[in-house]
PDB file of C-alpha atoms and ligand atoms in Angstrom:
ATOM      1  CA  UNK A   2      -3.761  -6.535 -23.359  1.00 48.00           C
ATOM      2  CA  UNK A   3      -0.696  -7.612 -21.471  1.00 60.00           C
ATOM      3  CA  UNK A   4      -0.777 -10.399 -18.895  1.00 62.00           C
ATOM      4  CA  UNK A   5       1.556  -9.576 -16.043  1.00 72.00           C
ATOM      5  CA  UNK A   6       3.757 -12.434 -14.937  1.00 83.00           C
ATOM      6  CA  UNK A   7       4.408 -11.852 -11.261  1.00 94.00           C
ATOM      7  CA  UNK A   8       5.156 -14.506  -8.676  1.00 96.00           C
ATOM      8  CA  UNK A   9       5.901 -12.319  -5.651  1.00 98.00           C
ATOM      9  CA  UNK A  10       3.411  -9.487  -5.262  1.00 98.00           C
ATOM     10  CA  UNK A  11       3.084  -6.663  -2.744  1.00 98.00           C
ATOM     11  CA  UNK A  12      -0.349  -5.041  -2.481  1.00 98.00           C
ATOM     12  CA  UNK A  13      -0.734  -1.679  -0.732  1.00 98.00           C
ATOM     13  CA  UNK A  14      -4.112  -0.375   0.414  1.00 97.00           C
ATOM     14  CA  UNK A  15      -4.720   3.125   1.709  1.00 94.00           C
ATOM     15  CA  UNK A  16      -7.003   4.345   4.459  1.00 92.00           C
ATOM     16  CA  UNK A  17      -9.503   5.612   1.882  1.00 90.00           C
ATOM     17  CA  UNK A  18      -9.965   2.064   0.547  1.00 93.00           C
ATOM     18  CA  UNK A  19     -10.466   0.528   3.989  1.00 95.00           C
ATOM     19  CA  UNK A  20     -12.720   3.095   5.645  1.00 94.00           C
ATOM     20  CA  UNK A  21     -15.642   5.337   4.739  1.00 91.00           C
ATOM     21  CA  UNK A  22     -15.328   9.111   5.197  1.00 85.00           C
ATOM     22  CA  UNK A  23     -17.396   8.700   8.403  1.00 85.00           C
ATOM     23  CA  UNK A  24     -14.562   6.605   9.872  1.00 85.00           C
ATOM     24  CA  UNK A  25     -16.414   3.264   9.723  1.00 91.00           C
ATOM     25  CA  UNK A  26     -14.793   0.206   8.166  1.00 94.00           C
ATOM     26  CA  UNK A  27     -15.620  -0.540   4.541  1.00 96.00           C
ATOM     27  CA  UNK A  28     -16.333  -4.201   5.206  1.00 95.00           C
ATOM     28  CA  UNK A  29     -17.146  -4.973   1.593  1.00 96.00           C
ATOM     29  CA  UNK A  30     -13.779  -3.701   0.387  1.00 97.00           C
ATOM     30  CA  UNK A  31     -11.924  -5.478   3.195  1.00 98.00           C
ATOM     31  CA  UNK A  32     -13.733  -8.736   2.484  1.00 97.00           C
ATOM     32  CA  UNK A  33     -13.022  -8.519  -1.239  1.00 97.00           C
ATOM     33  CA  UNK A  34      -9.379  -7.739  -0.514  1.00 98.00           C
ATOM     34  CA  UNK A  35      -9.043 -10.798   1.735  1.00 98.00           C
ATOM     35  CA  UNK A  36     -10.835 -12.993  -0.802  1.00 97.00           C
ATOM     36  CA  UNK A  37      -8.619 -11.786  -3.653  1.00 98.00           C
ATOM     37  CA  UNK A  38      -5.307 -12.144  -1.829  1.00 98.00           C
ATOM     38  CA  UNK A  39      -6.276 -15.598  -0.535  1.00 98.00           C
ATOM     39  CA  UNK A  40      -7.119 -16.553  -4.124  1.00 98.00           C
ATOM     40  CA  UNK A  41      -3.655 -15.495  -5.250  1.00 98.00           C
ATOM     41  CA  UNK A  42      -2.010 -17.600  -2.550  1.00 98.00           C
ATOM     42  CA  UNK A  43      -4.118 -20.559  -3.727  1.00 97.00           C
ATOM     43  CA  UNK A  44      -2.629 -19.949  -7.181  1.00 96.00           C
ATOM     44  CA  UNK A  45       0.776 -20.427  -5.516  1.00 97.00           C
ATOM     45  CA  UNK A  46       1.710 -16.775  -5.611  1.00 98.00           C
ATOM     46  CA  UNK A  47       3.569 -15.098  -2.753  1.00 98.00           C
ATOM     47  CA  UNK A  48       1.602 -12.172  -1.405  1.00 98.00           C
ATOM     48  CA  UNK A  49       2.440  -9.371   1.030  1.00 98.00           C
ATOM     49  CA  UNK A  50      -0.153  -6.815   2.125  1.00 98.00           C
ATOM     50  CA  UNK A  51       0.924  -3.327   3.183  1.00 98.00           C
ATOM     51  CA  UNK A  52      -2.108  -1.904   4.932  1.00 98.00           C
ATOM     52  CA  UNK A  53      -2.662   1.609   6.189  1.00 95.00           C
ATOM     53  CA  UNK A  54      -5.671   2.416   8.289  1.00 95.00           C
ATOM     54  CA  UNK A  55      -4.487   2.223  11.915  1.00 95.00           C
ATOM     55  CA  UNK A  56      -5.054   5.906  12.645  1.00 93.00           C
ATOM     56  CA  UNK A  57      -8.220   6.127  10.526  1.00 94.00           C
ATOM     57  CA  UNK A  58      -9.739   3.064  12.185  1.00 95.00           C
ATOM     58  CA  UNK A  59      -8.699   4.384  15.621  1.00 95.00           C
ATOM     59  CA  UNK A  60     -10.522   7.621  14.877  1.00 94.00           C
ATOM     60  CA  UNK A  61     -13.601   5.656  13.877  1.00 93.00           C
ATOM     61  CA  UNK A  62     -13.408   3.525  17.026  1.00 93.00           C
ATOM     62  CA  UNK A  63     -13.417   6.598  19.241  1.00 93.00           C
ATOM     63  CA  UNK A  64     -16.011   8.414  17.120  1.00 91.00           C
ATOM     64  CA  UNK A  65     -13.599  11.281  16.438  1.00 91.00           C
ATOM     65  CA  UNK A  66     -14.206  13.354  13.315  1.00 86.00           C
ATOM     66  CA  UNK A  67     -10.776  14.925  12.830  1.00 87.00           C
ATOM     67  CA  UNK A  68      -7.241  13.576  13.051  1.00 86.00           C
ATOM     68  CA  UNK A  69      -5.617  15.237  16.126  1.00 88.00           C
ATOM     69  CA  UNK A  70      -2.495  17.255  15.360  1.00 87.00           C
ATOM     70  CA  UNK A  71      -0.512  16.101  18.420  1.00 88.00           C
ATOM     71  CA  UNK A  72       1.770  13.151  17.604  1.00 86.00           C
ATOM     72  CA  UNK A  73       1.183  11.281  20.918  1.00 89.00           C
ATOM     73  CA  UNK A  74      -2.570  11.408  20.284  1.00 91.00           C
ATOM     74  CA  UNK A  75      -2.097  10.044  16.764  1.00 90.00           C
ATOM     75  CA  UNK A  76       0.129   7.311  18.161  1.00 91.00           C
ATOM     76  CA  UNK A  77      -2.522   6.339  20.696  1.00 94.00           C
ATOM     77  CA  UNK A  78      -5.105   6.189  17.897  1.00 94.00           C
ATOM     78  CA  UNK A  79      -2.772   4.006  15.848  1.00 95.00           C
ATOM     79  CA  UNK A  80      -2.414   1.612  18.791  1.00 96.00           C
ATOM     80  CA  UNK A  81      -6.190   1.340  19.048  1.00 97.00           C
ATOM     81  CA  UNK A  82      -6.834   1.117  15.313  1.00 96.00           C
ATOM     82  CA  UNK A  83      -4.068  -1.357  14.470  1.00 97.00           C
ATOM     83  CA  UNK A  84      -5.468  -4.064  16.752  1.00 97.00           C
ATOM     84  CA  UNK A  85      -8.979  -3.541  15.414  1.00 96.00           C
ATOM     85  CA  UNK A  86      -7.713  -3.683  11.839  1.00 97.00           C
ATOM     86  CA  UNK A  87      -5.786  -6.914  12.452  1.00 98.00           C
ATOM     87  CA  UNK A  88      -8.785  -8.435  14.216  1.00 98.00           C
ATOM     88  CA  UNK A  89     -10.948  -7.779  11.175  1.00 97.00           C
ATOM     89  CA  UNK A  90      -8.252  -9.096   8.799  1.00 98.00           C
ATOM     90  CA  UNK A  91      -7.840 -12.195  10.942  1.00 98.00           C
ATOM     91  CA  UNK A  92     -11.575 -12.880  10.825  1.00 98.00           C
ATOM     92  CA  UNK A  93     -12.034 -12.251   7.119  1.00 98.00           C
ATOM     93  CA  UNK A  94      -8.907 -14.114   5.992  1.00 98.00           C
ATOM     94  CA  UNK A  95      -9.911 -17.078   8.195  1.00 98.00           C
ATOM     95  CA  UNK A  96     -13.129 -17.415   6.177  1.00 97.00           C
ATOM     96  CA  UNK A  97     -10.929 -18.217   3.165  1.00 98.00           C
ATOM     97  CA  UNK A  98      -8.600 -20.481   5.147  1.00 98.00           C
ATOM     98  CA  UNK A  99      -5.777 -17.967   4.896  1.00 98.00           C
ATOM     99  CA  UNK A 100      -3.269 -17.342   7.696  1.00 98.00           C
ATOM    100  CA  UNK A 101      -1.714 -13.948   8.333  1.00 98.00           C
ATOM    101  CA  UNK A 102       1.202 -12.488  10.302  1.00 98.00           C
ATOM    102  CA  UNK A 103       1.820  -8.919  11.392  1.00 98.00           C
ATOM    103  CA  UNK A 104       5.035  -7.013  10.630  1.00 98.00           C
ATOM    104  CA  UNK A 105       5.321  -3.486  12.027  1.00 97.00           C
ATOM    105  CA  UNK A 106       8.320  -1.592  10.701  1.00 95.00           C
ATOM    106  CA  UNK A 107      10.306   1.538  11.422  1.00 91.00           C
ATOM    107  CA  UNK A 108      12.828   3.064   9.050  1.00 88.00           C
ATOM    108  CA  UNK A 109      15.842   2.374  11.271  1.00 87.00           C
ATOM    109  CA  UNK A 110      14.968  -1.314  11.353  1.00 90.00           C
ATOM    110  CA  UNK A 111      15.378  -1.449   7.581  1.00 91.00           C
ATOM    111  CA  UNK A 112      18.585   0.636   7.724  1.00 89.00           C
ATOM    112  CA  UNK A 113      20.503  -1.487  10.255  1.00 92.00           C
ATOM    113  CA  UNK A 114      21.958  -4.564   8.535  1.00 95.00           C
ATOM    114  CA  UNK A 115      21.212  -6.965  11.407  1.00 96.00           C
ATOM    115  CA  UNK A 116      17.620  -5.936  12.042  1.00 95.00           C
ATOM    116  CA  UNK A 117      17.030  -5.728   8.290  1.00 96.00           C
ATOM    117  CA  UNK A 118      18.251  -9.279   7.879  1.00 97.00           C
ATOM    118  CA  UNK A 119      15.975 -10.433  10.701  1.00 97.00           C
ATOM    119  CA  UNK A 120      12.964  -8.764   9.084  1.00 98.00           C
ATOM    120  CA  UNK A 121      13.780 -10.220   5.677  1.00 98.00           C
ATOM    121  CA  UNK A 122      14.150 -13.678   7.222  1.00 98.00           C
ATOM    122  CA  UNK A 123      10.704 -13.274   8.763  1.00 98.00           C
ATOM    123  CA  UNK A 124       9.200 -12.311   5.394  1.00 98.00           C
ATOM    124  CA  UNK A 125      10.838 -15.283   3.671  1.00 98.00           C
ATOM    125  CA  UNK A 126       9.627 -17.735   6.283  1.00 98.00           C
ATOM    126  CA  UNK A 127       6.078 -16.417   6.324  1.00 98.00           C
ATOM    127  CA  UNK A 128       5.940 -16.609   2.530  1.00 98.00           C
ATOM    128  CA  UNK A 129       7.380 -20.125   2.568  1.00 98.00           C
ATOM    129  CA  UNK A 130       4.595 -21.097   4.976  1.00 98.00           C
ATOM    130  CA  UNK A 131       2.008 -19.521   2.618  1.00 98.00           C
ATOM    131  CA  UNK A 132       1.136 -16.945   5.256  1.00 98.00           C
ATOM    132  CA  UNK A 133       0.341 -13.387   4.140  1.00 98.00           C
ATOM    133  CA  UNK A 134       2.505 -10.856   6.014  1.00 98.00           C
ATOM    134  CA  UNK A 135       0.498  -7.720   6.782  1.00 98.00           C
ATOM    135  CA  UNK A 136       2.784  -4.719   7.109  1.00 98.00           C
ATOM    136  CA  UNK A 137       2.269  -1.270   8.554  1.00 96.00           C
ATOM    137  CA  UNK A 138       4.546   1.372   9.933  1.00 94.00           C
ATOM    138  CA  UNK A 139       5.046   0.937  13.674  1.00 94.00           C
ATOM    139  CA  UNK A 140       3.248   4.207  14.302  1.00 91.00           C
ATOM    140  CA  UNK A 141       3.488   4.107  18.085  1.00 90.00           C
ATOM    141  CA  UNK A 142       7.293   4.120  17.874  1.00 87.00           C
ATOM    142  CA  UNK A 143       8.065   6.066  14.709  1.00 77.00           C
ATOM    143  CA  UNK A 144       8.765   9.745  15.268  1.00 72.00           C
ATOM    144  CA  UNK A 145      10.376  12.237  12.952  1.00 67.00           C
ATOM    145  CA  UNK A 146      12.392  14.307  15.384  1.00 56.00           C
ATOM    146  CA  UNK A 147      15.681  14.483  17.317  1.00 50.00           C
ATOM    147  CA  UNK A 148      17.512  12.944  14.345  1.00 52.00           C
ATOM    148  CA  UNK A 149      15.997   9.560  15.045  1.00 56.00           C
ATOM    149  CA  UNK A 150      15.684   8.079  11.603  1.00 66.00           C
ATOM    150  CA  UNK A 151      12.663   5.993  12.477  1.00 71.00           C
ATOM    151  CA  UNK A 152       9.784   7.249  10.358  1.00 73.00           C
ATOM    152  CA  UNK A 153       8.940   6.213   6.790  1.00 77.00           C
ATOM    153  CA  UNK A 154       6.220   8.877   6.901  1.00 74.00           C
ATOM    154  CA  UNK A 155       3.844   7.236   4.460  1.00 87.00           C
ATOM    155  CA  UNK A 156       2.910   3.744   3.482  1.00 93.00           C
ATOM    156  CA  UNK A 157       3.288   4.386  -0.240  1.00 94.00           C
ATOM    157  CA  UNK A 158       7.038   4.576   0.161  1.00 93.00           C
ATOM    158  CA  UNK A 159       7.039   1.890   2.838  1.00 95.00           C
ATOM    159  CA  UNK A 160       5.360  -0.479   0.362  1.00 97.00           C
ATOM    160  CA  UNK A 161       8.031   0.290  -2.266  1.00 97.00           C
ATOM    161  CA  UNK A 162      10.810  -0.282   0.281  1.00 96.00           C
ATOM    162  CA  UNK A 163       9.249  -3.602   1.271  1.00 97.00           C
ATOM    163  CA  UNK A 164       8.720  -4.613  -2.373  1.00 98.00           C
ATOM    164  CA  UNK A 165      12.310  -3.877  -3.388  1.00 97.00           C
ATOM    165  CA  UNK A 166      13.773  -5.379  -0.188  1.00 97.00           C
ATOM    166  CA  UNK A 167      12.025  -8.722  -0.689  1.00 98.00           C
ATOM    167  CA  UNK A 168      12.650  -8.606  -4.445  1.00 97.00           C
ATOM    168  CA  UNK A 169       8.949  -8.630  -5.349  1.00 98.00           C
ATOM    169  CA  UNK A 170       8.090  -8.628  -9.054  1.00 97.00           C
ATOM    170  CA  UNK A 171       5.179  -6.260  -8.754  1.00 97.00           C
ATOM    171  CA  UNK A 172       3.735  -3.644  -6.406  1.00 98.00           C
ATOM    172  CA  UNK A 173      -0.014  -3.128  -6.770  1.00 98.00           C
ATOM    173  CA  UNK A 174      -1.003   0.131  -5.132  1.00 98.00           C
ATOM    174  CA  UNK A 175      -4.731   0.476  -4.542  1.00 97.00           C
ATOM    175  CA  UNK A 176      -6.039   3.970  -3.994  1.00 93.00           C
ATOM    176  CA  UNK A 177      -9.262   5.983  -4.236  1.00 91.00           C
ATOM    177  CA  UNK A 178      -8.572   7.017  -7.830  1.00 93.00           C
ATOM    178  CA  UNK A 179      -8.365   5.125 -11.151  1.00 96.00           C
ATOM    179  CA  UNK A 180      -4.660   5.823 -11.627  1.00 97.00           C
ATOM    180  CA  UNK A 181      -2.209   8.634 -12.321  1.00 97.00           C
ATOM    181  CA  UNK A 182      -3.629  11.497 -14.398  1.00 97.00           C
ATOM    182  CA  UNK A 183      -1.847  14.270 -16.272  1.00 95.00           C
ATOM    183  CA  UNK A 184      -3.245  16.641 -13.611  1.00 93.00           C
ATOM    184  CA  UNK A 185      -5.276  16.289 -10.423  1.00 91.00           C
ATOM    185  CA  UNK A 186      -8.671  14.961 -11.623  1.00 92.00           C
ATOM    186  CA  UNK A 187     -10.384  16.260  -8.487  1.00 89.00           C
ATOM    187  CA  UNK A 188      -9.552  19.767  -9.618  1.00 89.00           C
ATOM    188  CA  UNK A 189      -9.528  19.489 -13.416  1.00 92.00           C
ATOM    189  CA  UNK A 190     -12.452  17.860 -15.231  1.00 94.00           C
ATOM    190  CA  UNK A 191     -10.374  17.381 -18.402  1.00 95.00           C
ATOM    191  CA  UNK A 192      -7.590  15.410 -16.644  1.00 95.00           C
ATOM    192  CA  UNK A 193      -6.551  12.328 -18.622  1.00 97.00           C
ATOM    193  CA  UNK A 194      -5.570   8.953 -17.193  1.00 97.00           C
ATOM    194  CA  UNK A 195      -2.023   7.952 -18.106  1.00 97.00           C
ATOM    195  CA  UNK A 196      -1.912   4.210 -18.853  1.00 96.00           C
ATOM    196  CA  UNK A 197       1.852   3.677 -18.837  1.00 96.00           C
ATOM    197  CA  UNK A 198       4.737   5.620 -17.321  1.00 96.00           C
ATOM    198  CA  UNK A 199       8.286   4.610 -18.283  1.00 96.00           C
ATOM    199  CA  UNK A 200      10.207   7.366 -16.576  1.00 95.00           C
ATOM    200  CA  UNK A 201       9.687   9.582 -13.528  1.00 96.00           C
ATOM    201  CA  UNK A 202      11.308  13.004 -13.552  1.00 94.00           C
ATOM    202  CA  UNK A 203      10.605  16.534 -12.313  1.00 94.00           C
ATOM    203  CA  UNK A 204       7.914  16.994 -14.992  1.00 94.00           C
ATOM    204  CA  UNK A 205       6.098  13.903 -13.756  1.00 95.00           C
ATOM    205  CA  UNK A 206       6.083  15.277 -10.200  1.00 93.00           C
ATOM    206  CA  UNK A 207       4.590  18.555 -11.462  1.00 92.00           C
ATOM    207  CA  UNK A 208       1.475  16.603 -12.477  1.00 91.00           C
ATOM    208  CA  UNK A 209       0.948  15.318  -8.944  1.00 88.00           C
ATOM    209  CA  UNK A 210      -1.256  17.025  -6.378  1.00 72.00           C
ATOM    210  CA  UNK A 211      -2.080  16.416  -2.738  1.00 62.00           C
ATOM    211  CA  UNK A 212      -4.253  13.882  -0.948  1.00 59.00           C
ATOM    212  CA  UNK A 213      -7.875  13.215  -1.873  1.00 55.00           C
ATOM    213  CA  UNK A 214      -9.504  12.678   1.516  1.00 54.00           C
ATOM    214  CA  UNK A 215      -8.840  13.950   4.998  1.00 52.00           C
ATOM    215  CA  UNK A 216      -7.643  10.488   6.068  1.00 52.00           C
ATOM    216  CA  UNK A 217      -5.215   9.958   3.172  1.00 51.00           C
ATOM    217  CA  UNK A 218      -1.663  11.202   3.703  1.00 56.00           C
ATOM    218  CA  UNK A 219       0.601  11.764   0.752  1.00 62.00           C
ATOM    219  CA  UNK A 220      -1.612  12.234  -2.300  1.00 82.00           C
ATOM    220  CA  UNK A 221       0.004  11.474  -5.639  1.00 92.00           C
ATOM    221  CA  UNK A 222       3.477  12.751  -4.714  1.00 92.00           C
ATOM    222  CA  UNK A 223       4.242   9.885  -2.338  1.00 92.00           C
ATOM    223  CA  UNK A 224       2.880   7.390  -4.877  1.00 95.00           C
ATOM    224  CA  UNK A 225       5.248   8.757  -7.514  1.00 96.00           C
ATOM    225  CA  UNK A 226       8.157   8.587  -5.058  1.00 95.00           C
ATOM    226  CA  UNK A 227       7.230   4.957  -4.466  1.00 96.00           C
ATOM    227  CA  UNK A 228       7.009   4.303  -8.209  1.00 98.00           C
ATOM    228  CA  UNK A 229      10.437   5.869  -8.674  1.00 97.00           C
ATOM    229  CA  UNK A 230      11.966   3.495  -6.137  1.00 97.00           C
ATOM    230  CA  UNK A 231      10.358   0.597  -7.994  1.00 97.00           C
ATOM    231  CA  UNK A 232      11.635   1.717 -11.416  1.00 97.00           C
ATOM    232  CA  UNK A 233      15.117   2.298  -9.962  1.00 97.00           C
ATOM    233  CA  UNK A 234      15.058  -1.355  -8.865  1.00 96.00           C
ATOM    234  CA  UNK A 235      13.863  -2.337 -12.365  1.00 95.00           C
ATOM    235  CA  UNK A 236      10.562  -3.684 -11.065  1.00 96.00           C
ATOM    236  CA  UNK A 237       6.966  -2.774 -11.916  1.00 96.00           C
ATOM    237  CA  UNK A 238       4.158  -0.991 -10.086  1.00 97.00           C
ATOM    238  CA  UNK A 239       0.482  -0.575 -10.915  1.00 97.00           C
ATOM    239  CA  UNK A 240      -1.624   2.167  -9.373  1.00 98.00           C
ATOM    240  CA  UNK A 241      -5.325   1.328  -9.556  1.00 97.00           C
ATOM    241  CA  UNK A 242      -8.650   1.978  -7.911  1.00 97.00           C
ATOM    242  CA  UNK A 243      -9.190  -0.099  -4.764  1.00 96.00           C
ATOM    243  CA  UNK A 244     -12.952   0.441  -4.593  1.00 95.00           C
ATOM    244  CA  UNK A 245     -13.361  -3.204  -5.631  1.00 96.00           C
ATOM    245  CA  UNK A 246     -10.112  -4.902  -4.637  1.00 96.00           C
ATOM    246  CA  UNK A 247     -10.865  -7.930  -6.852  1.00 96.00           C
ATOM    247  CA  UNK A 248      -9.587  -5.590  -9.577  1.00 97.00           C
ATOM    248  CA  UNK A 249      -6.280  -7.318  -8.721  1.00 97.00           C
ATOM    249  CA  UNK A 250      -7.372 -10.372 -10.758  1.00 96.00           C
ATOM    250  CA  UNK A 251      -8.256  -8.223 -13.757  1.00 95.00           C
ATOM    251  CA  UNK A 252      -4.925  -6.432 -13.524  1.00 95.00           C
ATOM    252  CA  UNK A 253      -2.988  -9.695 -13.428  1.00 95.00           C
ATOM    253  CA  UNK A 254      -5.032 -10.978 -16.373  1.00 92.00           C
ATOM    254  CA  UNK A 255      -3.763  -8.085 -18.427  1.00 91.00           C
ATOM    255  CA  UNK A 256      -6.776  -5.780 -18.531  1.00 92.00           C
ATOM    256  CA  UNK A 257      -5.635  -2.240 -19.099  1.00 91.00           C
ATOM    257  CA  UNK A 258      -6.636  -0.744 -15.777  1.00 95.00           C
ATOM    258  CA  UNK A 259      -4.886   1.922 -13.754  1.00 97.00           C
ATOM    259  CA  UNK A 260      -1.387   3.176 -14.486  1.00 97.00           C
ATOM    260  CA  UNK A 261       1.488   0.786 -15.093  1.00 96.00           C
ATOM    261  CA  UNK A 262       4.923   2.096 -14.078  1.00 97.00           C
ATOM    262  CA  UNK A 263       7.590   0.062 -15.834  1.00 95.00           C
ATOM    263  CA  UNK A 264      11.017   0.658 -17.379  1.00 93.00           C
ATOM    264  CA  UNK A 265      11.008   0.761 -21.149  1.00 88.00           C
ATOM    265  CA  UNK A 266      13.138  -2.300 -21.861  1.00 71.00           C
ATOM    266  CA  UNK A 267      10.852  -4.653 -19.924  1.00 53.00           C
TER     267      UNK A 267
HETATM  268  N1  ADP B 327      -2.221  13.667 -11.054  1.00 89.00           N
HETATM  269  C1  ADP B 327      -3.034  13.042 -10.197  1.00 89.00           C
HETATM  270  N2  ADP B 327      -3.632  11.865 -10.573  1.00 89.00           N
HETATM  271  C2  ADP B 327      -4.448  11.205  -9.708  1.00 89.00           C
HETATM  272  N3  ADP B 327      -4.747  11.636  -8.449  1.00 89.00           N
HETATM  273  C3  ADP B 327      -4.173  12.787  -8.013  1.00 89.00           C
HETATM  274  C4  ADP B 327      -3.286  13.533  -8.870  1.00 89.00           C
HETATM  275  N4  ADP B 327      -2.857  14.608  -8.179  1.00 89.00           N
HETATM  276  C5  ADP B 327      -3.429  14.540  -6.946  1.00 89.00           C
HETATM  277  N5  ADP B 327      -4.224  13.448  -6.832  1.00 89.00           N
HETATM  278  C6  ADP B 327      -4.975  13.109  -5.622  1.00 89.00           C
HETATM  279  O1  ADP B 327      -4.334  11.992  -4.955  1.00 89.00           O
HETATM  280  C7  ADP B 327      -5.364  11.242  -4.287  1.00 89.00           C
HETATM  281  C8  ADP B 327      -4.836   9.861  -3.852  1.00 89.00           C
HETATM  282  O2  ADP B 327      -3.936   9.983  -2.754  1.00 89.00           O
HETATM  283  P1  ADP B 327      -4.387   9.754  -1.188  1.00 89.00           P
HETATM  284  O3  ADP B 327      -5.535  10.663  -0.875  1.00 89.00           O
HETATM  285  O4  ADP B 327      -3.152   9.888  -0.373  1.00 89.00           O
HETATM  286  O5  ADP B 327      -4.975   8.269  -1.231  1.00 89.00           O
HETATM  287  P2  ADP B 327      -4.707   6.918  -0.405  1.00 89.00           P
HETATM  288  O6  ADP B 327      -5.484   7.050   0.878  1.00 89.00           O
HETATM  289  O7  ADP B 327      -5.243   5.849  -1.305  1.00 89.00           O
HETATM  290  O8  ADP B 327      -3.223   6.774  -0.162  1.00 89.00           O
HETATM  291  C9  ADP B 327      -6.458  11.236  -5.322  1.00 89.00           C
HETATM  292  O9  ADP B 327      -7.719  10.945  -4.767  1.00 89.00           O
HETATM  293  C10 ADP B 327      -6.416  12.671  -5.882  1.00 89.00           C
HETATM  294  O10 ADP B 327      -7.246  13.529  -5.147  1.00 89.00           O
HETATM  295  N1  VHF B 328       0.610   4.100   9.228  1.00 89.00           N
HETATM  296  C1  VHF B 328      -0.553   4.947   9.000  1.00 89.00           C
HETATM  297  C2  VHF B 328      -0.806   5.154   7.532  1.00 89.00           C
HETATM  298  C3  VHF B 328      -0.050   6.225   6.863  1.00 89.00           C
HETATM  299  C4  VHF B 328      -0.444   6.323   5.380  1.00 89.00           C
HETATM  300  O1  VHF B 328       0.443   6.384   4.504  1.00 89.00           O
HETATM  301  O2  VHF B 328      -1.788   6.293   5.063  1.00 89.00           O
HETATM  302  P1  VHF B 328      -2.448   6.231   3.587  1.00 89.00           P
HETATM  303  O3  VHF B 328      -2.159   7.527   2.847  1.00 89.00           O
HETATM  304  O4  VHF B 328      -3.907   6.018   3.809  1.00 89.00           O
HETATM  305  O5  VHF B 328      -1.825   5.040   2.861  1.00 89.00           O
HETATM  306  C5  VHF B 328      -1.823   4.259   9.520  1.00 89.00           C
HETATM  307  O6  VHF B 328      -1.885   3.019   9.524  1.00 89.00           O
HETATM  308  O7  VHF B 328      -2.761   4.978   9.868  1.00 89.00           O
END
């Protein structure tokens, strides 16, 4: 067992953790997430939450069963879902006396030195005030066309960019699966969970398959890309099951859960 010493922590939750397949909010998971992150702040840790779910929650709000293919429709859903999501976070975090702030990002904002500096200043000040920044892609603005470099595309990589930009010690990525397996466990019953990964190369990517649910986006590939960014910055990432988000405490106490991505020398 290895206790993980991390002072500044980024936690990423996917749509599949926050919502049920029928599009309704998983209130139990959200409540446990808010309780756990508030507990960490009480322990004097600095916590950032990267939360997906805007489009999924928007779908649920409108009672739609499928994600529309047209970008403007998805952007409208994100606008609807993001406010609902933040309302629920606000309510649940308030129960634990925890304040939150919203940061919506586009890729170009992190590329331009001035806007990047402004964003990083905002993070630092929120953390100093013991407020949890809640980050999502600014879906209503981000488009991937006409050479506008605005879109991150997925929150797995966004969370790694945030974690490395604010010099976080650890990225905890919560998903709908226990960790990274040697092959897609939804397809292969004999897939084995890999506890530690020290290097990410082409062979590692061959083990990764696509998304698990219709609301998820990147599947394992985007999580590995995120992990690679983290290893390149010589930081650590844990991929674990977000079904019960209080798993965060167990992870930090050194229980061998999920997959730990860490460079060998650490
Ligand atoms: N090697 C693998 N190990 C674990 N999961 C895998 C692997 N290859 C593909 N997957 C799929 O990736 C899914 C997680 O990604 P995704 O659906 O995007 O979740 P999230 O909404 O949490 O971001 C898993 O549920 C699984 O179906
Ligand atoms: N920005 C989008 C999330 C995109 C995304 O990466 O979703 P997920 O695979 O559930 O982490 C939203 O809030 O719906």
